């Protein structure tokens, strides 16, 4: 009986491994390259510690005070604009999703290149959304 149990267990493990392999084969090359460069766990930690107070945990911000930064045209658009906003902060009037904002965001120079890259990857890919990956090298180039 014990032998049978063990062999069933081995068989089950083998079958699940095979399925897991098949799944990863199915995902496109691009997706796996993206997964290697992104660290959404780090991005989430950095986001919750530095950004969520204003932009809220869900990234939707506060109307007319702090703009939304998840699922917006800007946040999933030009990478340099996003990197520079985090590196230098932001002030003055901007329009986000048809709403005007004229407030101040402090800069986040204190964060490392990788922390900035990952927090931006998190807002662009951590909410069932998807945009091109931002790398620490790209942040370094603009610092
Ligand atoms: C003190 C509140 C505050 C914090 C903390 C903060 N922001 Fe902001 N953020 C703002 C405000 C206010 C604006 C709009 C500034 C303006 O009116 O010009 C903004 C703008 C932005 C924009 C540009 C949005 C657009 O559509 O143009 C991005 C991207 C952004 N913030 C990301 C972040 C990230 C990432 C963090 C954390 C590292 C962060 N912010 C932390 C208040 C904050």
mmCIF file with all atom_site columns, C-alpha atoms and ligand atoms in Angstrom:
data_model
loop_
_atom_site.group_PDB
_atom_site.id
_atom_site.type_symbol
_atom_site.label_atom_id
_atom_site.label_alt_id
_atom_site.label_comp_id
_atom_site.label_asym_id
_atom_site.label_entity_id
_atom_site.label_seq_id
_atom_site.pdbx_PDB_ins_code
_atom_site.Cartn_x
_atom_site.Cartn_y
_atom_site.Cartn_z
_atom_site.occupancy
_atom_site.B_iso_or_equiv
_atom_site.pdbx_formal_charge
_atom_site.auth_seq_id
_atom_site.auth_comp_id
_atom_site.auth_asym_id
_atom_site.auth_atom_id
_atom_site.pdbx_PDB_model_num
ATOM   1   C  CA  . UNK A 1 1   ? 0.000  0.000  0.000   1.00 0.00 ? 1   UNK A CA  1
ATOM   2   C  CA  . UNK A 1 2   ? 2.800  2.372  0.970   1.00 0.00 ? 2   UNK A CA  1
ATOM   3   C  CA  . UNK A 1 3   ? 4.656  1.594  -2.268  1.00 0.00 ? 3   UNK A CA  1
ATOM   4   C  CA  . UNK A 1 4   ? 1.508  2.297  -4.239  1.00 0.00 ? 4   UNK A CA  1
ATOM   5   C  CA  . UNK A 1 5   ? 1.064  5.649  -2.531  1.00 0.00 ? 5   UNK A CA  1
ATOM   6   C  CA  . UNK A 1 6   ? 4.638  6.646  -3.228  1.00 0.00 ? 6   UNK A CA  1
ATOM   7   C  CA  . UNK A 1 7   ? 4.435  5.706  -6.873  1.00 0.00 ? 7   UNK A CA  1
ATOM   8   C  CA  . UNK A 1 8   ? 1.127  7.584  -7.233  1.00 0.00 ? 8   UNK A CA  1
ATOM   9   C  CA  . UNK A 1 9   ? 2.781  10.622 -5.704  1.00 0.00 ? 9   UNK A CA  1
ATOM   10  C  CA  . UNK A 1 10  ? 5.743  10.397 -8.063  1.00 0.00 ? 10  UNK A CA  1
ATOM   11  C  CA  . UNK A 1 11  ? 3.427  10.021 -11.039 1.00 0.00 ? 11  UNK A CA  1
ATOM   12  C  CA  . UNK A 1 12  ? 1.322  12.968 -9.941  1.00 0.00 ? 12  UNK A CA  1
ATOM   13  C  CA  . UNK A 1 13  ? 4.414  15.142 -9.509  1.00 0.00 ? 13  UNK A CA  1
ATOM   14  C  CA  . UNK A 1 14  ? 5.702  14.176 -12.936 1.00 0.00 ? 14  UNK A CA  1
ATOM   15  C  CA  . UNK A 1 15  ? 2.382  14.989 -14.564 1.00 0.00 ? 15  UNK A CA  1
ATOM   16  C  CA  . UNK A 1 16  ? 2.160  18.398 -12.889 1.00 0.00 ? 16  UNK A CA  1
ATOM   17  C  CA  . UNK A 1 17  ? 5.722  19.235 -13.903 1.00 0.00 ? 17  UNK A CA  1
ATOM   18  C  CA  . UNK A 1 18  ? 4.917  18.319 -17.460 1.00 0.00 ? 18  UNK A CA  1
ATOM   19  C  CA  . UNK A 1 19  ? 1.898  20.622 -17.426 1.00 0.00 ? 19  UNK A CA  1
ATOM   20  C  CA  . UNK A 1 20  ? 3.933  23.458 -15.954 1.00 0.00 ? 20  UNK A CA  1
ATOM   21  C  CA  . UNK A 1 21  ? 6.518  23.022 -18.686 1.00 0.00 ? 21  UNK A CA  1
ATOM   22  C  CA  . UNK A 1 22  ? 3.876  23.076 -21.342 1.00 0.00 ? 22  UNK A CA  1
ATOM   23  C  CA  . UNK A 1 23  ? 2.427  26.304 -19.978 1.00 0.00 ? 23  UNK A CA  1
ATOM   24  C  CA  . UNK A 1 24  ? 5.757  28.101 -20.058 1.00 0.00 ? 24  UNK A CA  1
ATOM   25  C  CA  . UNK A 1 25  ? 6.355  26.871 -23.596 1.00 0.00 ? 25  UNK A CA  1
ATOM   26  C  CA  . UNK A 1 26  ? 3.052  28.415 -24.574 1.00 0.00 ? 26  UNK A CA  1
ATOM   27  C  CA  . UNK A 1 27  ? 3.919  31.895 -23.347 1.00 0.00 ? 27  UNK A CA  1
ATOM   28  C  CA  . UNK A 1 28  ? 5.571  34.043 -25.986 1.00 0.00 ? 28  UNK A CA  1
ATOM   29  C  CA  . UNK A 1 29  ? 9.267  34.817 -25.966 1.00 0.00 ? 29  UNK A CA  1
ATOM   30  C  CA  . UNK A 1 30  ? 8.472  38.467 -25.390 1.00 0.00 ? 30  UNK A CA  1
ATOM   31  C  CA  . UNK A 1 31  ? 6.472  37.648 -22.291 1.00 0.00 ? 31  UNK A CA  1
ATOM   32  C  CA  . UNK A 1 32  ? 9.301  35.667 -20.722 1.00 0.00 ? 32  UNK A CA  1
ATOM   33  C  CA  . UNK A 1 33  ? 11.865 38.341 -21.525 1.00 0.00 ? 33  UNK A CA  1
ATOM   34  C  CA  . UNK A 1 34  ? 9.556  40.822 -19.855 1.00 0.00 ? 34  UNK A CA  1
ATOM   35  C  CA  . UNK A 1 35  ? 9.140  38.614 -16.790 1.00 0.00 ? 35  UNK A CA  1
ATOM   36  C  CA  . UNK A 1 36  ? 12.918 38.423 -16.352 1.00 0.00 ? 36  UNK A CA  1
ATOM   37  C  CA  . UNK A 1 37  ? 13.304 42.213 -16.344 1.00 0.00 ? 37  UNK A CA  1
ATOM   38  C  CA  . UNK A 1 38  ? 10.316 42.967 -14.152 1.00 0.00 ? 38  UNK A CA  1
ATOM   39  C  CA  . UNK A 1 39  ? 10.190 42.614 -10.390 1.00 0.00 ? 39  UNK A CA  1
ATOM   40  C  CA  . UNK A 1 40  ? 6.582  43.370 -9.567  1.00 0.00 ? 40  UNK A CA  1
ATOM   41  C  CA  . UNK A 1 41  ? 7.004  42.377 -5.917  1.00 0.00 ? 41  UNK A CA  1
ATOM   42  C  CA  . UNK A 1 42  ? 9.723  45.001 -5.428  1.00 0.00 ? 42  UNK A CA  1
ATOM   43  C  CA  . UNK A 1 43  ? 7.638  47.478 -7.439  1.00 0.00 ? 43  UNK A CA  1
ATOM   44  C  CA  . UNK A 1 44  ? 4.652  46.911 -5.171  1.00 0.00 ? 44  UNK A CA  1
ATOM   45  C  CA  . UNK A 1 45  ? 6.736  47.399 -2.020  1.00 0.00 ? 45  UNK A CA  1
ATOM   46  C  CA  . UNK A 1 46  ? 8.238  50.635 -3.354  1.00 0.00 ? 46  UNK A CA  1
ATOM   47  C  CA  . UNK A 1 47  ? 4.811  51.809 -4.510  1.00 0.00 ? 47  UNK A CA  1
ATOM   48  C  CA  . UNK A 1 48  ? 3.080  51.193 -1.194  1.00 0.00 ? 48  UNK A CA  1
ATOM   49  C  CA  . UNK A 1 49  ? 5.878  52.887 0.753   1.00 0.00 ? 49  UNK A CA  1
ATOM   50  C  CA  . UNK A 1 50  ? 6.305  55.966 -1.496  1.00 0.00 ? 50  UNK A CA  1
ATOM   51  C  CA  . UNK A 1 51  ? 3.376  56.554 -3.824  1.00 0.00 ? 51  UNK A CA  1
ATOM   52  C  CA  . UNK A 1 52  ? 0.172  55.086 -2.400  1.00 0.00 ? 52  UNK A CA  1
ATOM   53  C  CA  . UNK A 1 53  ? -0.344 57.907 0.130   1.00 0.00 ? 53  UNK A CA  1
ATOM   54  C  CA  . UNK A 1 54  ? -1.196 60.228 -2.761  1.00 0.00 ? 54  UNK A CA  1
ATOM   55  C  CA  . UNK A 1 55  ? -2.011 58.029 -5.737  1.00 0.00 ? 55  UNK A CA  1
ATOM   56  C  CA  . UNK A 1 56  ? -3.830 55.466 -3.529  1.00 0.00 ? 56  UNK A CA  1
ATOM   57  C  CA  . UNK A 1 57  ? -3.154 51.724 -3.317  1.00 0.00 ? 57  UNK A CA  1
ATOM   58  C  CA  . UNK A 1 58  ? -5.180 51.065 -6.447  1.00 0.00 ? 58  UNK A CA  1
ATOM   59  C  CA  . UNK A 1 59  ? -3.414 53.856 -8.371  1.00 0.00 ? 59  UNK A CA  1
ATOM   60  C  CA  . UNK A 1 60  ? -6.643 55.746 -8.987  1.00 0.00 ? 60  UNK A CA  1
ATOM   61  C  CA  . UNK A 1 61  ? -5.498 58.883 -7.122  1.00 0.00 ? 61  UNK A CA  1
ATOM   62  C  CA  . UNK A 1 62  ? -7.878 61.495 -5.728  1.00 0.00 ? 62  UNK A CA  1
ATOM   63  C  CA  . UNK A 1 63  ? -9.908 63.503 -8.272  1.00 0.00 ? 63  UNK A CA  1
ATOM   64  C  CA  . UNK A 1 64  ? -8.509 67.019 -8.872  1.00 0.00 ? 64  UNK A CA  1
ATOM   65  C  CA  . UNK A 1 65  ? -5.785 66.526 -6.205  1.00 0.00 ? 65  UNK A CA  1
ATOM   66  C  CA  . UNK A 1 66  ? -3.601 63.530 -7.111  1.00 0.00 ? 66  UNK A CA  1
ATOM   67  C  CA  . UNK A 1 67  ? -3.906 62.128 -10.646 1.00 0.00 ? 67  UNK A CA  1
ATOM   68  C  CA  . UNK A 1 68  ? -4.593 58.469 -11.375 1.00 0.00 ? 68  UNK A CA  1
ATOM   69  C  CA  . UNK A 1 69  ? -1.458 56.619 -12.532 1.00 0.00 ? 69  UNK A CA  1
ATOM   70  C  CA  . UNK A 1 70  ? -2.896 53.208 -13.361 1.00 0.00 ? 70  UNK A CA  1
ATOM   71  C  CA  . UNK A 1 71  ? -4.688 52.472 -16.625 1.00 0.00 ? 71  UNK A CA  1
ATOM   72  C  CA  . UNK A 1 72  ? -4.146 55.973 -17.986 1.00 0.00 ? 72  UNK A CA  1
ATOM   73  C  CA  . UNK A 1 73  ? -2.769 57.103 -21.345 1.00 0.00 ? 73  UNK A CA  1
ATOM   74  C  CA  . UNK A 1 74  ? 0.224  58.849 -19.738 1.00 0.00 ? 74  UNK A CA  1
ATOM   75  C  CA  . UNK A 1 75  ? 1.176  56.078 -17.322 1.00 0.00 ? 75  UNK A CA  1
ATOM   76  C  CA  . UNK A 1 76  ? 1.215  53.483 -20.098 1.00 0.00 ? 76  UNK A CA  1
ATOM   77  C  CA  . UNK A 1 77  ? 2.832  55.840 -22.589 1.00 0.00 ? 77  UNK A CA  1
ATOM   78  C  CA  . UNK A 1 78  ? 6.213  57.573 -22.937 1.00 0.00 ? 78  UNK A CA  1
ATOM   79  C  CA  . UNK A 1 79  ? 8.769  55.976 -20.624 1.00 0.00 ? 79  UNK A CA  1
ATOM   80  C  CA  . UNK A 1 80  ? 11.061 59.018 -20.403 1.00 0.00 ? 80  UNK A CA  1
ATOM   81  C  CA  . UNK A 1 81  ? 8.208  61.209 -19.177 1.00 0.00 ? 81  UNK A CA  1
ATOM   82  C  CA  . UNK A 1 82  ? 7.465  58.765 -16.366 1.00 0.00 ? 82  UNK A CA  1
ATOM   83  C  CA  . UNK A 1 83  ? 11.110 58.311 -15.354 1.00 0.00 ? 83  UNK A CA  1
ATOM   84  C  CA  . UNK A 1 84  ? 11.665 62.081 -15.315 1.00 0.00 ? 84  UNK A CA  1
ATOM   85  C  CA  . UNK A 1 85  ? 8.507  62.653 -13.275 1.00 0.00 ? 85  UNK A CA  1
ATOM   86  C  CA  . UNK A 1 86  ? 9.728  60.278 -10.572 1.00 0.00 ? 86  UNK A CA  1
ATOM   87  C  CA  . UNK A 1 87  ? 13.326 61.569 -10.680 1.00 0.00 ? 87  UNK A CA  1
ATOM   88  C  CA  . UNK A 1 88  ? 12.447 65.282 -10.693 1.00 0.00 ? 88  UNK A CA  1
ATOM   89  C  CA  . UNK A 1 89  ? 8.952  65.454 -9.236  1.00 0.00 ? 89  UNK A CA  1
ATOM   90  C  CA  . UNK A 1 90  ? 6.143  67.401 -10.893 1.00 0.00 ? 90  UNK A CA  1
ATOM   91  C  CA  . UNK A 1 91  ? 4.406  70.744 -10.522 1.00 0.00 ? 91  UNK A CA  1
ATOM   92  C  CA  . UNK A 1 92  ? 2.240  73.028 -12.603 1.00 0.00 ? 92  UNK A CA  1
ATOM   93  C  CA  . UNK A 1 93  ? -0.924 72.323 -14.500 1.00 0.00 ? 93  UNK A CA  1
ATOM   94  C  CA  . UNK A 1 94  ? -1.316 68.973 -16.222 1.00 0.00 ? 94  UNK A CA  1
ATOM   95  C  CA  . UNK A 1 95  ? -4.299 67.219 -17.722 1.00 0.00 ? 95  UNK A CA  1
ATOM   96  C  CA  . UNK A 1 96  ? -4.861 63.567 -16.943 1.00 0.00 ? 96  UNK A CA  1
ATOM   97  C  CA  . UNK A 1 97  ? -7.764 61.657 -18.472 1.00 0.00 ? 97  UNK A CA  1
ATOM   98  C  CA  . UNK A 1 98  ? -9.603 64.920 -19.135 1.00 0.00 ? 98  UNK A CA  1
ATOM   99  C  CA  . UNK A 1 99  ? -9.195 66.247 -15.586 1.00 0.00 ? 99  UNK A CA  1
ATOM   100 C  CA  . UNK A 1 100 ? -6.945 69.196 -14.632 1.00 0.00 ? 100 UNK A CA  1
ATOM   101 C  CA  . UNK A 1 101 ? -4.359 68.868 -11.864 1.00 0.00 ? 101 UNK A CA  1
ATOM   102 C  CA  . UNK A 1 102 ? -2.232 71.683 -10.504 1.00 0.00 ? 102 UNK A CA  1
ATOM   103 C  CA  . UNK A 1 103 ? -0.444 70.385 -7.474  1.00 0.00 ? 103 UNK A CA  1
ATOM   104 C  CA  . UNK A 1 104 ? 3.056  69.381 -6.385  1.00 0.00 ? 104 UNK A CA  1
ATOM   105 C  CA  . UNK A 1 105 ? 4.746  65.986 -6.370  1.00 0.00 ? 105 UNK A CA  1
ATOM   106 C  CA  . UNK A 1 106 ? 8.087  65.758 -4.587  1.00 0.00 ? 106 UNK A CA  1
ATOM   107 C  CA  . UNK A 1 107 ? 10.995 64.076 -6.386  1.00 0.00 ? 107 UNK A CA  1
ATOM   108 C  CA  . UNK A 1 108 ? 12.108 60.537 -5.628  1.00 0.00 ? 108 UNK A CA  1
ATOM   109 C  CA  . UNK A 1 109 ? 15.826 60.823 -6.418  1.00 0.00 ? 109 UNK A CA  1
ATOM   110 C  CA  . UNK A 1 110 ? 16.499 58.905 -3.209  1.00 0.00 ? 110 UNK A CA  1
ATOM   111 C  CA  . UNK A 1 111 ? 15.177 55.698 -4.804  1.00 0.00 ? 111 UNK A CA  1
ATOM   112 C  CA  . UNK A 1 112 ? 17.675 53.509 -6.690  1.00 0.00 ? 112 UNK A CA  1
ATOM   113 C  CA  . UNK A 1 113 ? 17.553 53.153 -10.483 1.00 0.00 ? 113 UNK A CA  1
ATOM   114 C  CA  . UNK A 1 114 ? 16.090 49.693 -10.111 1.00 0.00 ? 114 UNK A CA  1
ATOM   115 C  CA  . UNK A 1 115 ? 13.497 50.780 -7.531  1.00 0.00 ? 115 UNK A CA  1
ATOM   116 C  CA  . UNK A 1 116 ? 12.288 53.506 -9.900  1.00 0.00 ? 116 UNK A CA  1
ATOM   117 C  CA  . UNK A 1 117 ? 12.200 51.095 -12.845 1.00 0.00 ? 117 UNK A CA  1
ATOM   118 C  CA  . UNK A 1 118 ? 10.266 48.521 -10.835 1.00 0.00 ? 118 UNK A CA  1
ATOM   119 C  CA  . UNK A 1 119 ? 7.754  50.941 -9.326  1.00 0.00 ? 119 UNK A CA  1
ATOM   120 C  CA  . UNK A 1 120 ? 6.967  52.133 -12.852 1.00 0.00 ? 120 UNK A CA  1
ATOM   121 C  CA  . UNK A 1 121 ? 6.742  48.535 -14.097 1.00 0.00 ? 121 UNK A CA  1
ATOM   122 C  CA  . UNK A 1 122 ? 4.331  47.892 -11.240 1.00 0.00 ? 122 UNK A CA  1
ATOM   123 C  CA  . UNK A 1 123 ? 1.942  50.714 -12.175 1.00 0.00 ? 123 UNK A CA  1
ATOM   124 C  CA  . UNK A 1 124 ? 2.155  49.668 -15.861 1.00 0.00 ? 124 UNK A CA  1
ATOM   125 C  CA  . UNK A 1 125 ? 1.889  45.892 -15.402 1.00 0.00 ? 125 UNK A CA  1
ATOM   126 C  CA  . UNK A 1 126 ? 0.773  45.061 -11.865 1.00 0.00 ? 126 UNK A CA  1
ATOM   127 C  CA  . UNK A 1 127 ? -2.935 45.814 -12.240 1.00 0.00 ? 127 UNK A CA  1
ATOM   128 C  CA  . UNK A 1 128 ? -3.973 43.424 -15.032 1.00 0.00 ? 128 UNK A CA  1
ATOM   129 C  CA  . UNK A 1 129 ? -2.536 45.979 -17.439 1.00 0.00 ? 129 UNK A CA  1
ATOM   130 C  CA  . UNK A 1 130 ? 0.415  45.707 -19.765 1.00 0.00 ? 130 UNK A CA  1
ATOM   131 C  CA  . UNK A 1 131 ? 2.985  48.155 -21.123 1.00 0.00 ? 131 UNK A CA  1
ATOM   132 C  CA  . UNK A 1 132 ? 6.596  48.003 -22.272 1.00 0.00 ? 132 UNK A CA  1
ATOM   133 C  CA  . UNK A 1 133 ? 9.165  47.220 -19.567 1.00 0.00 ? 133 UNK A CA  1
ATOM   134 C  CA  . UNK A 1 134 ? 11.303 49.999 -18.055 1.00 0.00 ? 134 UNK A CA  1
ATOM   135 C  CA  . UNK A 1 135 ? 14.851 49.030 -17.036 1.00 0.00 ? 135 UNK A CA  1
ATOM   136 C  CA  . UNK A 1 136 ? 17.249 50.364 -14.417 1.00 0.00 ? 136 UNK A CA  1
ATOM   137 C  CA  . UNK A 1 137 ? 19.610 51.329 -17.286 1.00 0.00 ? 137 UNK A CA  1
ATOM   138 C  CA  . UNK A 1 138 ? 16.933 53.588 -18.771 1.00 0.00 ? 138 UNK A CA  1
ATOM   139 C  CA  . UNK A 1 139 ? 16.498 55.307 -15.407 1.00 0.00 ? 139 UNK A CA  1
ATOM   140 C  CA  . UNK A 1 140 ? 20.277 55.687 -15.010 1.00 0.00 ? 140 UNK A CA  1
ATOM   141 C  CA  . UNK A 1 141 ? 20.532 57.348 -18.414 1.00 0.00 ? 141 UNK A CA  1
ATOM   142 C  CA  . UNK A 1 142 ? 18.129 60.106 -17.338 1.00 0.00 ? 142 UNK A CA  1
ATOM   143 C  CA  . UNK A 1 143 ? 19.357 60.647 -13.790 1.00 0.00 ? 143 UNK A CA  1
HETATM 144 C  C1  . LIG B 2 .   ? 2.782  63.967 -2.172  1.00 0.00 ? 1   LIG B C1  1
HETATM 145 C  C2  . LIG B 2 .   ? 1.889  63.251 -3.056  1.00 0.00 ? 1   LIG B C2  1
HETATM 146 C  C3  . LIG B 2 .   ? 2.517  62.383 -4.125  1.00 0.00 ? 1   LIG B C3  1
HETATM 147 C  C4  . LIG B 2 .   ? 3.370  61.314 -3.953  1.00 0.00 ? 1   LIG B C4  1
HETATM 148 C  C5  . LIG B 2 .   ? 3.890  60.737 -2.651  1.00 0.00 ? 1   LIG B C5  1
HETATM 149 C  C6  . LIG B 2 .   ? 3.649  60.808 -5.286  1.00 0.00 ? 1   LIG B C6  1
HETATM 150 N  N1  . LIG B 2 .   ? 2.984  61.557 -6.220  1.00 0.00 ? 1   LIG B N1  1
HETATM 151 FE FE1 . LIG B 2 .   ? 3.010  61.275 -8.230  1.00 0.00 ? 1   LIG B FE1 1
HETATM 152 N  N2  . LIG B 2 .   ? 1.944  62.979 -8.488  1.00 0.00 ? 1   LIG B N2  1
HETATM 153 C  C7  . LIG B 2 .   ? 1.425  63.750 -7.476  1.00 0.00 ? 1   LIG B C7  1
HETATM 154 C  C8  . LIG B 2 .   ? 0.810  64.932 -8.049  1.00 0.00 ? 1   LIG B C8  1
HETATM 155 C  C9  . LIG B 2 .   ? 0.096  66.016 -7.263  1.00 0.00 ? 1   LIG B C9  1
HETATM 156 C  C10 . LIG B 2 .   ? 0.992  64.842 -9.440  1.00 0.00 ? 1   LIG B C10 1
HETATM 157 C  C11 . LIG B 2 .   ? 0.559  65.896 -10.478 1.00 0.00 ? 1   LIG B C11 1
HETATM 158 C  C12 . LIG B 2 .   ? 1.509  67.087 -10.402 1.00 0.00 ? 1   LIG B C12 1
HETATM 159 C  C13 . LIG B 2 .   ? 1.017  68.307 -11.171 1.00 0.00 ? 1   LIG B C13 1
HETATM 160 O  O1  . LIG B 2 .   ? -0.087 68.775 -10.885 1.00 0.00 ? 1   LIG B O1  1
HETATM 161 O  O2  . LIG B 2 .   ? 1.771  68.780 -12.042 1.00 0.00 ? 1   LIG B O2  1
HETATM 162 C  C14 . LIG B 2 .   ? 1.700  63.591 -9.682  1.00 0.00 ? 1   LIG B C14 1
HETATM 163 C  C15 . LIG B 2 .   ? 2.019  63.103 -10.933 1.00 0.00 ? 1   LIG B C15 1
HETATM 164 C  C16 . LIG B 2 .   ? 2.553  61.861 -11.175 1.00 0.00 ? 1   LIG B C16 1
HETATM 165 C  C17 . LIG B 2 .   ? 2.720  61.265 -12.474 1.00 0.00 ? 1   LIG B C17 1
HETATM 166 C  C18 . LIG B 2 .   ? 2.331  61.888 -13.810 1.00 0.00 ? 1   LIG B C18 1
HETATM 167 C  C19 . LIG B 2 .   ? 0.887  61.534 -14.136 1.00 0.00 ? 1   LIG B C19 1
HETATM 168 C  C20 . LIG B 2 .   ? 0.466  61.991 -15.501 1.00 0.00 ? 1   LIG B C20 1
HETATM 169 O  O3  . LIG B 2 .   ? -0.492 61.400 -16.018 1.00 0.00 ? 1   LIG B O3  1
HETATM 170 O  O4  . LIG B 2 .   ? 1.049  62.924 -16.065 1.00 0.00 ? 1   LIG B O4  1
HETATM 171 C  C21 . LIG B 2 .   ? 3.288  60.051 -12.279 1.00 0.00 ? 1   LIG B C21 1
HETATM 172 C  C22 . LIG B 2 .   ? 3.653  59.023 -13.342 1.00 0.00 ? 1   LIG B C22 1
HETATM 173 C  C23 . LIG B 2 .   ? 3.473  59.881 -10.870 1.00 0.00 ? 1   LIG B C23 1
HETATM 174 N  N3  . LIG B 2 .   ? 3.006  60.993 -10.220 1.00 0.00 ? 1   LIG B N3  1
HETATM 175 C  C24 . LIG B 2 .   ? 4.029  58.757 -10.298 1.00 0.00 ? 1   LIG B C24 1
HETATM 176 C  C25 . LIG B 2 .   ? 4.349  58.678 -8.957  1.00 0.00 ? 1   LIG B C25 1
HETATM 177 C  C26 . LIG B 2 .   ? 5.128  57.595 -8.385  1.00 0.00 ? 1   LIG B C26 1
HETATM 178 C  C27 . LIG B 2 .   ? 5.636  56.383 -9.150  1.00 0.00 ? 1   LIG B C27 1
HETATM 179 C  C28 . LIG B 2 .   ? 5.263  57.860 -7.058  1.00 0.00 ? 1   LIG B C28 1
HETATM 180 C  C29 . LIG B 2 .   ? 6.033  57.081 -6.036  1.00 0.00 ? 1   LIG B C29 1
HETATM 181 C  C30 . LIG B 2 .   ? 7.424  56.839 -6.308  1.00 0.00 ? 1   LIG B C30 1
HETATM 182 C  C31 . LIG B 2 .   ? 4.564  59.116 -6.801  1.00 0.00 ? 1   LIG B C31 1
HETATM 183 N  N4  . LIG B 2 .   ? 4.037  59.575 -7.962  1.00 0.00 ? 1   LIG B N4  1
HETATM 184 C  C32 . LIG B 2 .   ? 4.453  59.705 -5.558  1.00 0.00 ? 1   LIG B C32 1
HETATM 185 C  C33 . LIG B 2 .   ? 1.492  63.483 -6.134  1.00 0.00 ? 1   LIG B C33 1
HETATM 186 C  C34 . LIG B 2 .   ? 2.285  62.515 -5.545  1.00 0.00 ? 1   LIG B C34 1
#
